[in-house]
Amino acid sequence: MKKNFIVFTLLLFLGFSLSACSLNSKLNNSASATKVSDAKLVLYYSTTCPHCKIVEQYMDENKIQAKSGIVMKEVSGDKANAQELVAKAVTCNISQNDLGVPFLWNDGKCLVGDKDIVDFFKTQYK
């Protein structure tokens, strides 16, 4: 009986701990999402996109993230990021037929495709 009580108590404690961690993570994510929505330079990408990999490789090799403060937003697994991408594209008069990733939001200007984005980085962050 005492053994069952100890096991039950440990499971209960573990459950509360996991719930607290999950809640804390959600609060942190929503707080960072609020801050990020005002970012001036945002790269929308997908983990399965080969063109995104080209941009990410260039960024890594040239330390673009450190130089620019760019915010990275994955869209294939995050509905909110995908909706935000579509909203940004609309402001640039990009139709959903022409929309894709990688997509760079540059304080009201939009670039789509690896070549245009890498060229932008080459001119802005030498």
PDB file of C-alpha atoms in Angstrom:
ATOM      1  CA  MET A   1       0.000   0.000   0.000  1.00  0.00           C
ATOM      2  CA  LYS A   2       2.817   2.425   0.925  1.00  0.00           C
ATOM      3  CA  LYS A   3       4.597   1.580  -2.335  1.00  0.00           C
ATOM      4  CA  ASN A   4       1.447   2.429  -4.351  1.00  0.00           C
ATOM      5  CA  PHE A   5       1.150   5.746  -2.526  1.00  0.00           C
ATOM      6  CA  ILE A   6       4.764   6.649  -3.329  1.00  0.00           C
ATOM      7  CA  VAL A   7       4.342   5.722  -7.008  1.00  0.00           C
ATOM      8  CA  PHE A   8       1.098   7.710  -7.201  1.00  0.00           C
ATOM      9  CA  THR A   9       2.744  10.733  -5.554  1.00  0.00           C
ATOM     10  CA  LEU A  10       5.697  10.591  -7.949  1.00  0.00           C
ATOM     11  CA  LEU A  11       3.413  10.328 -10.970  1.00  0.00           C
ATOM     12  CA  LEU A  12       1.313  13.220  -9.715  1.00  0.00           C
ATOM     13  CA  PHE A  13       4.433  15.345  -9.160  1.00  0.00           C
ATOM     14  CA  LEU A  14       5.732  14.441 -12.617  1.00  0.00           C
ATOM     15  CA  GLY A  15       2.392  15.384 -14.173  1.00  0.00           C
ATOM     16  CA  PHE A  16       2.385  18.780 -12.462  1.00  0.00           C
ATOM     17  CA  SER A  17       5.988  19.393 -13.474  1.00  0.00           C
ATOM     18  CA  LEU A  18       5.301  18.607 -17.123  1.00  0.00           C
ATOM     19  CA  SER A  19       2.193  20.796 -17.105  1.00  0.00           C
ATOM     20  CA  ALA A  20       4.143  23.693 -15.635  1.00  0.00           C
ATOM     21  CA  CYS A  21       6.908  23.294 -18.228  1.00  0.00           C
ATOM     22  CA  SER A  22       4.383  23.160 -21.045  1.00  0.00           C
ATOM     23  CA  LEU A  23       2.562  26.245 -19.805  1.00  0.00           C
ATOM     24  CA  ASN A  24       5.826  28.130 -19.377  1.00  0.00           C
ATOM     25  CA  SER A  25       6.875  27.190 -22.912  1.00  0.00           C
ATOM     26  CA  LYS A  26       3.554  28.362 -24.353  1.00  0.00           C
ATOM     27  CA  LEU A  27       3.799  31.661 -22.489  1.00  0.00           C
ATOM     28  CA  ASN A  28       7.348  32.209 -23.713  1.00  0.00           C
ATOM     29  CA  ASN A  29       6.382  31.348 -27.295  1.00  0.00           C
ATOM     30  CA  SER A  30       3.408  33.701 -27.305  1.00  0.00           C
ATOM     31  CA  ALA A  31       5.504  36.487 -25.791  1.00  0.00           C
ATOM     32  CA  SER A  32       8.219  36.046 -28.419  1.00  0.00           C
ATOM     33  CA  ALA A  33       5.607  35.848 -31.176  1.00  0.00           C
ATOM     34  CA  THR A  34       4.297  39.232 -30.082  1.00  0.00           C
ATOM     35  CA  LYS A  35       7.766  40.757 -30.230  1.00  0.00           C
ATOM     36  CA  VAL A  36       8.631  39.076 -33.517  1.00  0.00           C
ATOM     37  CA  SER A  37       5.559  40.362 -35.376  1.00  0.00           C
ATOM     38  CA  ASP A  38       7.161  43.815 -35.344  1.00  0.00           C
ATOM     39  CA  ALA A  39      10.437  42.563 -36.799  1.00  0.00           C
ATOM     40  CA  LYS A  40      11.694  44.499 -39.794  1.00  0.00           C
ATOM     41  CA  LEU A  41      13.516  41.565 -41.417  1.00  0.00           C
ATOM     42  CA  VAL A  42      11.850  38.144 -41.424  1.00  0.00           C
ATOM     43  CA  LEU A  43      12.722  35.035 -43.415  1.00  0.00           C
ATOM     44  CA  TYR A  44       9.850  32.591 -43.889  1.00  0.00           C
ATOM     45  CA  TYR A  45      11.081  29.117 -44.772  1.00  0.00           C
ATOM     46  CA  SER A  46      10.240  25.420 -44.728  1.00  0.00           C
ATOM     47  CA  THR A  47      12.468  22.660 -43.433  1.00  0.00           C
ATOM     48  CA  THR A  48      11.725  20.593 -46.548  1.00  0.00           C
ATOM     49  CA  CYS A  49      12.447  23.357 -49.090  1.00  0.00           C
ATOM     50  CA  PRO A  50      15.715  22.944 -51.058  1.00  0.00           C
ATOM     51  CA  HIS A  51      15.747  26.648 -52.010  1.00  0.00           C
ATOM     52  CA  CYS A  52      15.463  27.557 -48.329  1.00  0.00           C
ATOM     53  CA  LYS A  53      18.518  25.410 -47.619  1.00  0.00           C
ATOM     54  CA  ILE A  54      20.508  27.471 -50.141  1.00  0.00           C
ATOM     55  CA  VAL A  55      19.536  30.683 -48.347  1.00  0.00           C
ATOM     56  CA  GLU A  56      20.239  29.190 -44.911  1.00  0.00           C
ATOM     57  CA  GLN A  57      23.660  27.962 -46.058  1.00  0.00           C
ATOM     58  CA  TYR A  58      24.560  31.415 -47.376  1.00  0.00           C
ATOM     59  CA  MET A  59      23.339  32.980 -44.138  1.00  0.00           C
ATOM     60  CA  ASP A  60      25.409  30.578 -42.036  1.00  0.00           C
ATOM     61  CA  GLU A  61      28.565  31.031 -44.105  1.00  0.00           C
ATOM     62  CA  ASN A  62      28.283  34.828 -44.002  1.00  0.00           C
ATOM     63  CA  LYS A  63      26.898  35.251 -40.470  1.00  0.00           C
ATOM     64  CA  ILE A  64      23.857  37.098 -41.793  1.00  0.00           C
ATOM     65  CA  GLN A  65      21.748  36.417 -38.722  1.00  0.00           C
ATOM     66  CA  ALA A  66      24.292  38.075 -36.428  1.00  0.00           C
ATOM     67  CA  LYS A  67      24.766  41.029 -38.777  1.00  0.00           C
ATOM     68  CA  SER A  68      21.091  41.650 -39.509  1.00  0.00           C
ATOM     69  CA  GLY A  69      19.027  40.521 -36.539  1.00  0.00           C
ATOM     70  CA  ILE A  70      16.821  38.617 -38.984  1.00  0.00           C
ATOM     71  CA  VAL A  71      13.974  36.564 -37.544  1.00  0.00           C
ATOM     72  CA  MET A  72      13.457  33.070 -38.933  1.00  0.00           C
ATOM     73  CA  LYS A  73       9.919  31.666 -39.180  1.00  0.00           C
ATOM     74  CA  GLU A  74       9.195  28.097 -40.265  1.00  0.00           C
ATOM     75  CA  VAL A  75       5.858  27.861 -42.099  1.00  0.00           C
ATOM     76  CA  SER A  76       5.222  24.218 -42.935  1.00  0.00           C
ATOM     77  CA  GLY A  77       4.663  23.182 -39.332  1.00  0.00           C
ATOM     78  CA  ASP A  78       3.365  26.463 -37.915  1.00  0.00           C
ATOM     79  CA  LYS A  79      -0.059  27.650 -39.038  1.00  0.00           C
ATOM     80  CA  ALA A  80       0.339  31.101 -37.476  1.00  0.00           C
ATOM     81  CA  ASN A  81       3.624  31.676 -39.334  1.00  0.00           C
ATOM     82  CA  ALA A  82       2.026  30.498 -42.594  1.00  0.00           C
ATOM     83  CA  GLN A  83      -0.890  32.894 -42.129  1.00  0.00           C
ATOM     84  CA  GLU A  84       1.515  35.711 -41.327  1.00  0.00           C
ATOM     85  CA  LEU A  85       3.443  34.919 -44.528  1.00  0.00           C
ATOM     86  CA  VAL A  86       0.267  35.164 -46.607  1.00  0.00           C
ATOM     87  CA  ALA A  87      -0.655  38.474 -44.946  1.00  0.00           C
ATOM     88  CA  LYS A  88       2.805  39.910 -45.701  1.00  0.00           C
ATOM     89  CA  ALA A  89       2.571  38.731 -49.321  1.00  0.00           C
ATOM     90  CA  VAL A  90      -0.797  40.465 -49.731  1.00  0.00           C
ATOM     91  CA  THR A  91       0.770  43.786 -48.691  1.00  0.00           C
ATOM     92  CA  CYS A  92       3.284  43.328 -51.538  1.00  0.00           C
ATOM     93  CA  ASN A  93       0.548  42.374 -54.029  1.00  0.00           C
ATOM     94  CA  ILE A  94       1.910  38.849 -54.377  1.00  0.00           C
ATOM     95  CA  SER A  95      -0.840  36.392 -55.270  1.00  0.00           C
ATOM     96  CA  GLN A  96      -1.070  33.014 -53.579  1.00  0.00           C
ATOM     97  CA  ASN A  97      -0.203  31.418 -56.951  1.00  0.00           C
ATOM     98  CA  ASP A  98       3.146  33.265 -56.947  1.00  0.00           C
ATOM     99  CA  LEU A  99       3.798  32.818 -53.253  1.00  0.00           C
ATOM    100  CA  GLY A 100       6.403  30.410 -51.968  1.00  0.00           C
ATOM    101  CA  VAL A 101       9.378  30.035 -49.721  1.00  0.00           C
ATOM    102  CA  PRO A 102      11.949  31.220 -49.104  1.00  0.00           C
ATOM    103  CA  PHE A 103      10.192  34.540 -48.596  1.00  0.00           C
ATOM    104  CA  LEU A 104      11.951  37.561 -47.143  1.00  0.00           C
ATOM    105  CA  TRP A 105      10.014  40.401 -45.541  1.00  0.00           C
ATOM    106  CA  ASN A 106      12.192  43.497 -45.472  1.00  0.00           C
ATOM    107  CA  ASP A 107      10.285  46.222 -43.620  1.00  0.00           C
ATOM    108  CA  GLY A 108       7.445  46.335 -46.142  1.00  0.00           C
ATOM    109  CA  LYS A 109       9.275  44.935 -49.156  1.00  0.00           C
ATOM    110  CA  CYS A 110       9.031  41.304 -50.233  1.00  0.00           C
ATOM    111  CA  LEU A 111      11.512  38.989 -51.924  1.00  0.00           C
ATOM    112  CA  VAL A 112      10.668  35.465 -53.038  1.00  0.00           C
ATOM    113  CA  GLY A 113      13.209  32.839 -54.053  1.00  0.00           C
ATOM    114  CA  ASP A 114      16.744  31.940 -53.124  1.00  0.00           C
ATOM    115  CA  LYS A 115      18.514  33.986 -55.802  1.00  0.00           C
ATOM    116  CA  ASP A 116      16.804  37.299 -54.989  1.00  0.00           C
ATOM    117  CA  ILE A 117      17.231  36.791 -51.242  1.00  0.00           C
ATOM    118  CA  VAL A 118      20.916  35.824 -51.471  1.00  0.00           C
ATOM    119  CA  ASP A 119      21.539  38.795 -53.812  1.00  0.00           C
ATOM    120  CA  PHE A 120      19.853  41.067 -51.243  1.00  0.00           C
ATOM    121  CA  PHE A 121      22.104  39.724 -48.481  1.00  0.00           C
ATOM    122  CA  LYS A 122      25.189  40.179 -50.673  1.00  0.00           C
ATOM    123  CA  THR A 123      24.410  43.867 -51.186  1.00  0.00           C
ATOM    124  CA  GLN A 124      23.259  44.645 -47.636  1.00  0.00           C
ATOM    125  CA  TYR A 125      25.532  42.527 -45.417  1.00  0.00           C
ATOM    126  CA  LYS A 126      28.991  42.266 -46.950  1.00  0.00           C
TER     127      LYS A 126
END
